[in-house]
Each structure stands twice: as C-alpha cells, then as structure tokens.
Amino acid sequence: MSGPDVPSLDPEEALQLTQRGGTLVCLGLPAGREFGVDLRSYTVGDRFGGMKMIPTQGVHFLVFGTDMDRTGCFVSLAPSEVAVFRWDAAVELLLPLAPAEAAPHAAAASSLSLDASLGPYPLGTWGEWAALTQHISPAALARAAIAPPTLVGPSAAEDLEALPAGAGASAARRRSRCAQAEAVQAEANLAAP
C-alpha cells in the first residue's frame, strides 16, 4: 500500500518499521465502523485487525465509532510494543485488554502472524501530528485526568446526566455506555499487575 499518507517502502524497510514501531491490535471491531489514529480515520473492513508501524515518539490518539458517535483514547507506545484492544458489543466501545489477556495477541503481532490484517500507520502525516502534540506527554495527560488509555468522548457521563429527559435515545445510550465503559475499565485496572 502506498499513497500520500503511506510512502512506497521496500519489503526490508517495511519490516524494520513494523518491528521497531508500535502496534495496535483491535480485536472484533465490526466492519463499517470508523477507526483512526492521529490525523486520519478510515472505515474498516472485515479483515481489519489494527495498525502497525506506529512511531514511538510522543502520544497518539486512537478514535473509533461511527460518523455520529466517536470515542477515543490517547496511547503511548514504546519501540516494538503492542497494545491490544477488544470491541465490546455491549457498550459499543473498543476497550484495552488487561496484560494477561492481551499477551497471546501481542505475541502473535510481534511474530508477524497478524501482519496481513494490520494496516500501516499513515507515515506521511507523522510530522504534522508530532508538531501538534510536541508538548503533550503521558504525564501531562495524567495531570488532566486522561492518562492513556482513558476513554474520552464528546461528553462525560456526568454531563449527560444533566440533559433533559426528552434529549433523545442517543443521549441515554451514550450515558449508559459511558457508565458501562467506566465499570469495565475499572475492572481492567484492578486486574493489571
């Protein structure tokens, strides 16, 4: 794959970028959903499994959902690190897996077993993203109460509580999903060593 966002790479260059860069594995993200990292987003197909060749300097913003309903989180990856997320259909969110549950998927990505299902990071946008986020660090995000991979969206659950009852089903659905996501994330944090 090449184009303005993904330069033409010979196989050795692509392998080096894959092995040295970060990887996001996204399990079960339904076809037709939106997935994006930093400045680009895409509608995913049936074979989509995540993204590889992610630069390991700075933070990245992962976004997913639909045109009308997006949620995201910041991630920070070390060289060769694999972060694993799973689609939770009950709350319609892509949630990070606890380390023990993520380990076999991370090993599969590291061994290149998942390579065919991983799209390349849009390297042509990296310079612009790095300039935009040069003063954002995981520590700064933690001070703002959104340490990676805390989910962020257009409104927080407590903001939605203030909406009038007639605000519509989408507000109620988001309120419910935010509460469920907070519970799932708290549970994952307890499971982490």
XYZ file of N, CA and C in Angstrom:
579
model
N 0.849 -1.179 0.000
C 0.000 0.000 0.000
C 0.887 1.232 0.000
N 0.629 2.156 -0.897
C 1.343 3.421 -0.894
C 0.394 4.516 -1.338
N 0.785 5.725 -1.107
C -0.019 6.894 -1.430
C 0.547 8.073 -0.668
N -0.169 9.200 -0.607
C 0.371 10.372 0.059
C 0.623 10.153 1.553
N -0.183 9.314 2.202
C -0.016 9.071 3.633
C 0.947 7.928 3.947
N 1.079 7.002 3.019
C 1.959 5.848 3.229
C 2.930 5.786 2.063
N 4.178 6.219 2.309
C 5.140 6.214 1.208
C 5.447 4.792 0.747
N 5.917 4.683 -0.477
C 6.313 3.394 -1.018
C 7.554 2.906 -0.260
N 7.475 1.705 0.272
C 8.573 1.133 1.047
C 8.970 -0.202 0.445
N 10.280 -0.479 0.440
C 10.668 -1.814 0.019
C 10.398 -2.756 1.188
N 10.323 -4.063 0.939
C 9.951 -5.015 1.991
C 10.827 -4.932 3.238
N 12.131 -4.696 3.069
C 13.013 -4.616 4.238
C 12.712 -3.381 5.093
N 12.468 -2.233 4.425
C 12.111 -1.017 5.163
C 10.806 -1.216 5.930
N 9.818 -1.810 5.268
C 8.525 -2.054 5.904
C 8.685 -2.978 7.115
N 9.506 -4.015 6.989
C 9.730 -4.941 8.094
C 10.401 -4.227 9.267
N 11.412 -3.400 8.978
C 12.090 -2.662 10.049
C 11.129 -1.720 10.767
N 10.298 -0.994 10.015
C 9.321 -0.095 10.635
C 8.305 -0.870 11.470
N 7.905 -2.039 10.990
C 6.958 -2.878 11.725
C 7.584 -3.373 13.024
N 8.828 -3.815 12.965
C 9.483 -4.372 14.141
C 9.888 -3.304 15.151
N 10.257 -2.122 14.694
C 10.692 -1.053 15.607
C 9.554 -0.173 16.076
N 8.480 -0.113 15.298
C 7.358 0.752 15.656
C 6.417 0.084 16.635
N 5.404 0.830 17.032
C 4.370 0.287 17.890
C 3.271 -0.340 17.049
N 2.450 -1.147 17.688
C 1.344 -1.820 17.009
C 0.097 -1.738 17.877
N -1.025 -1.466 17.240
C -2.328 -1.521 17.897
C -3.086 -2.698 17.307
N -3.444 -3.659 18.139
C -4.267 -4.784 17.706
C -5.690 -4.491 18.164
N -6.620 -4.566 17.240
C -8.034 -4.284 17.522
C -8.845 -5.525 17.215
N -9.263 -6.208 18.238
C -9.996 -7.466 18.082
C -11.494 -7.201 17.957
N -12.103 -7.748 16.920
C -13.547 -7.739 16.789
C -14.201 -6.423 16.411
N -13.439 -5.444 15.942
C -14.055 -4.182 15.520
C -14.910 -4.470 14.293
N -16.224 -4.230 14.364
C -17.104 -4.607 13.252
C -16.815 -3.826 11.967
N -16.947 -4.503 10.847
C -16.807 -3.848 9.538
C -17.806 -2.694 9.466
N -17.374 -1.621 8.844
C -18.229 -0.452 8.705
C -18.021 0.582 9.794
N -17.331 0.228 10.869
C -17.021 1.180 11.933
C -15.860 2.057 11.498
N -15.733 3.176 12.151
C -14.623 4.075 11.885
C -13.489 3.777 12.856
N -12.274 3.811 12.345
C -11.073 3.648 13.161
C -10.074 4.693 12.690
N -9.457 5.375 13.619
C -8.466 6.360 13.227
C -7.346 6.467 14.238
N -6.214 6.932 13.752
C -5.076 7.236 14.610
C -4.555 8.595 14.173
N -4.433 9.484 15.144
C -3.891 10.826 14.928
C -4.721 11.611 13.913
N -4.200 11.904 12.755
C -4.877 12.790 11.807
C -5.725 12.080 10.760
N -5.786 10.773 10.771
C -6.531 10.047 9.737
C -7.506 9.065 10.365
N -8.626 8.892 9.684
C -9.561 7.843 10.102
C -10.061 7.124 8.861
N -10.487 5.887 9.069
C -10.859 5.003 7.977
C -12.105 4.217 8.365
N -12.850 3.775 7.374
C -13.938 2.830 7.600
C -13.325 1.450 7.438
N -13.469 0.611 8.459
C -12.789 -0.680 8.442
C -13.598 -1.745 7.711
N -12.888 -2.728 7.190
C -13.488 -3.870 6.521
C -13.419 -5.105 7.401
N -13.833 -6.229 6.834
C -13.892 -7.490 7.575
C -12.532 -7.988 8.070
N -11.472 -7.689 7.346
C -10.159 -8.231 7.699
C -9.338 -7.311 8.591
N -9.886 -6.151 8.963
C -9.127 -5.192 9.755
C -8.805 -5.751 11.138
N -7.529 -5.677 11.518
C -7.100 -6.172 12.815
C -6.302 -5.170 13.619
N -6.097 -3.953 13.071
C -5.339 -2.950 13.809
C -4.381 -2.201 12.905
N -3.343 -1.610 13.529
C -2.394 -0.777 12.801
C -0.970 -1.054 13.282
N -0.038 -1.030 12.340
C 1.372 -1.283 12.640
C 2.207 -0.079 12.202
N 3.511 -0.140 12.465
C 4.479 0.891 12.056
C 4.216 2.234 12.738
N 3.648 2.226 13.930
C 3.305 3.467 14.619
C 4.559 4.057 15.244
N 4.882 5.318 14.922
C 6.058 5.944 15.536
C 5.948 5.895 17.059
N 7.066 5.688 17.726
C 7.041 5.509 19.183
C 7.422 6.766 19.956
N 7.554 7.876 19.275
C 7.801 9.126 19.975
C 6.458 9.803 20.239
N 6.274 10.330 21.434
C 5.065 11.089 21.733
C 3.833 10.234 21.944
N 2.689 10.915 21.938
C 1.410 10.235 22.144
C 0.626 10.197 20.836
N -0.278 9.259 20.762
C -1.161 9.117 19.600
C -2.594 9.118 20.100
N -3.518 9.521 19.223
C -4.932 9.499 19.587
C -5.649 8.486 18.719
N -6.196 7.480 19.369
C -6.961 6.415 18.730
C -8.432 6.806 18.817
N -9.139 6.748 17.691
C -10.565 7.082 17.673
C -11.328 5.964 16.973
N -12.548 5.709 17.434
C -13.356 4.663 16.828
C -14.822 4.990 17.033
N -15.663 4.391 16.223
C -17.100 4.588 16.335
C -17.751 4.716 14.978
N -18.661 5.683 14.876
C -19.362 5.960 13.628
C -19.234 7.453 13.347
N -19.733 7.881 12.203
C -19.694 9.309 11.885
C -20.384 10.143 12.958
N -21.409 9.602 13.569
C -22.212 10.344 14.540
C -21.816 10.100 15.990
N -21.018 9.103 16.259
C -20.746 8.725 17.642
C -19.326 8.198 17.777
N -18.392 9.065 18.126
C -16.986 8.663 18.222
C -16.495 8.729 19.659
N -15.598 7.821 19.977
C -14.924 7.785 21.263
C -13.458 7.525 20.960
N -12.588 7.879 21.866
C -11.184 7.634 21.621
C -10.384 7.584 22.901
N -9.075 7.411 22.738
C -8.157 7.439 23.868
C -6.760 7.744 23.349
N -5.967 8.332 24.214
C -4.566 8.532 23.886
C -3.817 7.246 24.190
N -2.802 6.954 23.398
C -1.905 5.834 23.646
C -0.473 6.319 23.472
N 0.407 5.694 24.197
C 1.835 5.966 24.078
C 2.513 4.608 23.996
N 3.282 4.397 22.940
C 3.872 3.079 22.699
C 5.393 3.145 22.698
N 6.012 2.167 23.317
C 7.462 2.017 23.281
C 7.841 1.259 22.003
N 9.105 1.315 21.587
C 9.507 0.537 20.412
C 9.123 -0.941 20.570
N 8.541 -1.492 19.537
C 8.098 -2.893 19.467
C 6.932 -3.227 20.403
N 6.364 -2.253 21.062
C 5.246 -2.514 21.975
C 3.961 -2.761 21.182
N 3.152 -3.661 21.712
C 1.865 -3.984 21.117
C 0.784 -3.698 22.155
N -0.157 -2.826 21.817
C -1.313 -2.556 22.677
C -2.506 -3.285 22.066
N -3.260 -3.971 22.895
C -4.365 -4.792 22.399
C -5.689 -4.266 22.954
N -6.623 -4.048 22.044
C -7.966 -3.588 22.380
C -8.971 -4.600 21.835
N -10.128 -4.698 22.494
C -11.188 -5.596 22.020
C -12.496 -4.807 21.965
N -13.248 -5.037 20.875
C -14.556 -4.424 20.730
C -15.513 -5.079 21.721
N -16.169 -4.271 22.526
C -17.179 -4.755 23.454
C -18.532 -4.349 22.880
N -19.253 -5.305 22.319
C -20.525 -5.016 21.658
C -21.575 -4.500 22.627
N -21.497 -4.902 23.897
C -22.498 -4.466 24.875
C -22.451 -2.958 25.092
N -21.250 -2.384 25.093
C -21.112 -0.938 25.310
C -20.692 -0.200 24.043
N -20.494 -0.945 22.954
C -20.072 -0.398 21.662
C -18.815 0.458 21.786
N -17.804 -0.116 22.454
C -16.530 0.576 22.649
C -15.371 -0.383 22.415
N -14.261 0.165 21.987
C -13.012 -0.572 21.855
C -12.269 -0.376 23.171
N -12.102 -1.442 23.952
C -11.537 -1.337 25.294
C -10.190 -2.042 25.370
N -9.247 -1.467 26.134
C -7.938 -2.112 26.289
C -8.067 -3.403 27.098
N -7.303 -4.408 26.695
C -7.306 -5.669 27.429
C -6.303 -5.612 28.567
N -6.595 -6.339 29.629
C -5.647 -6.496 30.727
C -4.411 -7.212 30.189
N -3.237 -6.939 30.759
C -1.991 -7.523 30.233
C -2.014 -9.044 30.043
N -2.553 -9.780 30.985
C -2.563 -11.251 30.855
C -3.417 -11.695 29.668
N -4.545 -11.032 29.464
C -5.425 -11.389 28.355
C -4.843 -10.929 27.015
N -4.098 -9.830 27.043
C -3.525 -9.275 25.819
C -2.284 -10.040 25.349
N -1.592 -10.703 26.271
C -0.288 -11.316 25.969
C -0.277 -12.216 24.733
N -1.211 -13.170 24.556
C -1.126 -14.022 23.364
C -1.339 -13.245 22.061
N -2.177 -12.219 22.090
C -2.420 -11.410 20.893
C -1.197 -10.544 20.580
N -0.567 -10.019 21.625
C 0.651 -9.234 21.436
C 1.766 -10.113 20.871
N 1.870 -11.342 21.377
C 2.891 -12.265 20.861
C 2.638 -12.584 19.390
N 1.374 -12.769 19.020
C 1.037 -13.053 17.619
C 1.413 -11.869 16.732
N 1.157 -10.651 17.197
C 1.526 -9.471 16.408
C 3.041 -9.349 16.300
N 3.744 -9.591 17.395
C 5.209 -9.490 17.389
C 5.849 -10.521 16.471
N 5.228 -11.689 16.345
C 5.775 -12.733 15.472
C 5.338 -12.547 14.016
N 4.615 -11.472 13.749
C 4.115 -11.114 12.419
C 2.980 -12.022 11.935
N 2.417 -12.836 12.824
C 1.297 -13.690 12.447
C 0.057 -12.889 12.048
N -0.079 -11.683 12.593
C -1.246 -10.846 12.301
C -0.964 -9.809 11.225
N 0.235 -9.837 10.665
C 0.684 -8.772 9.773
C -0.288 -8.449 8.634
N -0.887 -9.466 8.032
C -1.781 -9.241 6.890
C -3.048 -8.482 7.273
N -3.405 -8.497 8.565
C -4.628 -7.801 8.989
C -4.344 -6.430 9.605
N -3.078 -6.031 9.637
C -2.704 -4.748 10.226
C -2.397 -3.733 9.139
N -3.081 -2.605 9.181
C -2.814 -1.542 8.220
C -1.604 -0.733 8.647
N -0.915 -0.090 7.705
C 0.244 0.729 8.063
C -0.187 2.094 8.616
N 0.560 2.583 9.571
C 0.344 3.939 10.092
C 0.535 4.922 8.937
N -0.264 5.992 8.873
C -0.107 6.982 7.792
C 1.140 7.845 8.013
N 2.296 7.303 7.646
C 3.583 7.947 7.926
C 3.695 9.350 7.347
N 2.978 9.631 6.267
C 3.022 10.952 5.659
C 2.438 12.041 6.550
N 1.687 11.657 7.581
C 1.089 12.639 8.492
C 1.879 12.796 9.783
N 2.909 11.970 9.977
C 3.614 11.938 11.255
C 4.223 13.291 11.634
N 4.850 13.984 10.719
C 5.482 15.271 11.029
C 4.470 16.285 11.545
N 3.321 16.343 10.904
C 2.277 17.281 11.328
C 1.738 16.903 12.712
N 1.480 15.609 12.923
C 0.981 15.163 14.231
C 2.015 15.432 15.319
N 3.270 15.140 15.056
C 4.318 15.364 16.052
C 4.400 16.848 16.424
N 4.278 17.731 15.434
C 4.312 19.172 15.718
C 3.103 19.599 16.557
N 1.942 19.046 16.259
C 0.732 19.404 17.005
C 0.768 18.925 18.450
N 1.443 17.815 18.704
C 1.397 17.196 20.034
C 2.722 17.233 20.778
N 3.664 18.041 20.321
C 5.001 18.020 20.909
C 5.029 18.344 22.401
N 4.038 19.040 22.910
C 4.011 19.400 24.328
C 3.052 18.541 25.140
N 2.534 17.477 24.539
C 1.627 16.571 25.245
C 2.395 15.295 25.570
N 2.438 14.970 26.830
C 3.117 13.748 27.269
C 2.132 12.907 28.069
N 2.447 11.636 28.275
C 1.578 10.835 29.139
C 1.426 11.458 30.532
N 2.487 12.083 31.055
C 2.399 12.729 32.369
C 1.439 13.918 32.342
N 1.480 14.706 31.269
C 0.553 15.842 31.150
C -0.886 15.343 31.040
N -1.091 14.269 30.313
C -2.435 13.696 30.195
C -2.917 13.175 31.547
N -2.019 12.570 32.322
C -2.390 12.077 33.652
C -2.807 13.237 34.556
N -2.086 14.358 34.474
C -2.466 15.534 35.275
C -3.842 16.059 34.872
N -4.228 15.855 33.617
C -5.541 16.284 33.129
C -6.607 15.203 33.345
N -6.254 14.139 34.056
C -7.159 13.027 34.377
C -7.570 12.222 33.147
N -6.726 12.208 32.115
C -6.991 11.368 30.937
C -5.740 10.581 30.555
N -5.118 9.978 31.563
C -3.918 9.175 31.316
C -4.245 8.059 30.332
N -3.345 7.787 29.389
C -3.586 6.693 28.449
C -3.836 5.401 29.203
N -4.781 4.577 28.821
C -5.738 4.687 27.723
C -7.150 5.079 28.176
N -7.292 6.073 29.046
C -8.612 6.530 29.484
C -9.454 6.947 28.280
N -10.670 6.456 28.219
C -11.565 6.789 27.107
C -12.057 8.228 27.229
N -12.085 8.907 26.092
C -12.627 10.263 26.037
C -13.624 10.327 24.889
N -14.617 11.181 25.045
C -15.633 11.319 24.017
C -16.182 12.724 24.028
N -17.241 12.945 23.254
C -17.788 14.285 23.152
C -18.375 14.803 24.455
N -18.769 13.922 25.373
C -19.247 14.355 26.673
C -19.004 13.268 27.698
N -18.834 13.703 28.918
C -18.632 12.762 30.012
C -19.983 12.301 30.529
N -20.011 11.192 31.234
C -21.257 10.640 31.756
C -21.982 11.653 32.626
N -21.239 12.395 33.472
C -21.910 13.352 34.345
C -22.523 14.515 33.563
N -21.931 14.879 32.407
C -22.526 15.915 31.565
C -23.856 15.435 30.998
N -23.926 14.158 30.658
C -25.144 13.615 30.073
C -26.265 13.507 31.094
N -25.920 13.356 32.376
C -26.935 13.281 33.424
C -27.742 14.578 33.479
N -27.128 15.702 33.095
C -27.793 16.990 33.167
C -28.766 17.220 32.004
N -28.728 16.362 30.994
C -29.620 16.541 29.855
C -31.066 16.285 30.256
N -31.999 17.036 29.691
C -33.412 16.782 29.993
C -33.836 15.415 29.470
N -34.884 14.882 30.082
C -35.361 13.546 29.720
C -35.704 13.444 28.243
N -36.146 14.495 27.614
C -36.527 14.461 26.208
C -35.369 14.640 25.256
N -34.143 14.543 25.738
C -32.980 14.793 24.892
C -32.767 13.708 23.851
N -33.452 12.586 23.980
C -33.373 11.573 22.940
C -32.678 10.305 23.373
N -32.907 9.288 22.562
C -32.363 7.964 22.853
C -30.859 7.929 22.737
N -30.276 8.726 21.839
C -28.828 8.657 21.675
C -28.117 9.157 22.924
N -28.657 10.154 23.611
C -28.053 10.633 24.855
C -28.148 9.559 25.930
N -29.290 8.905 26.022
C -29.459 7.840 27.010
C -28.518 6.677 26.713
N -28.379 6.334 25.430
C -27.489 5.238 25.039
C -26.049 5.581 25.393
N -25.629 6.820 25.110
C -24.258 7.228 25.430
C -24.065 7.240 26.946
N -25.055 7.705 27.706
C -24.961 7.746 29.170
C -24.741 6.327 29.694
N -25.514 5.384 29.187
C -25.397 4.000 29.607
C -24.040 3.420 29.213
N -23.598 3.695 27.987
C -22.313 3.165 27.515
C -21.160 3.740 28.311
N -21.217 5.035 28.654
C -20.145 5.645 29.449
C -20.051 4.983 30.813
N -21.190 4.764 31.453
C -21.197 4.125 32.766
C -20.659 2.698 32.670
N -21.079 1.951 31.649
C -20.590 0.580 31.478
C -19.097 0.568 31.170
N -18.641 1.489 30.336
C -17.216 1.548 29.982
C -16.373 1.884 31.201
N -16.861 2.796 32.040
C -16.122 3.134 33.254
C -15.993 1.910 34.153
N -17.043 1.125 34.259
C -17.008 -0.089 35.090
C -16.046 -1.116 34.505
N -16.092 -1.324 33.186
C -15.187 -2.285 32.535
C -13.735 -1.827 32.685
N -13.490 -0.522 32.501
C -12.133 -0.012 32.610
C -11.617 -0.137 34.043
N -12.463 0.139 35.043
C -12.059 -0.013 36.431
C -11.716 -1.458 36.729
N -12.493 -2.387 36.191
C -12.228 -3.803 36.380
C -10.895 -4.207 35.760
N -10.606 -3.691 34.550
C -9.327 -3.986 33.878
C -8.167 -3.414 34.664
N -8.342 -2.226 35.243
C -7.281 -1.616 36.036
C -6.992 -2.440 37.286
N -8.014 -3.033 37.891
C -7.817 -3.885 39.059
C -7.088 -5.170 38.687
N -7.324 -5.671 37.467
C -6.694 -6.919 37.024
C -5.240 -6.728 36.646
N -4.841 -5.489 36.331
C -3.454 -5.217 35.926
C -2.531 -5.388 37.115
N -1.300 -5.922 36.869
C -0.366 -6.134 37.984
C 0.115 -4.833 38.566
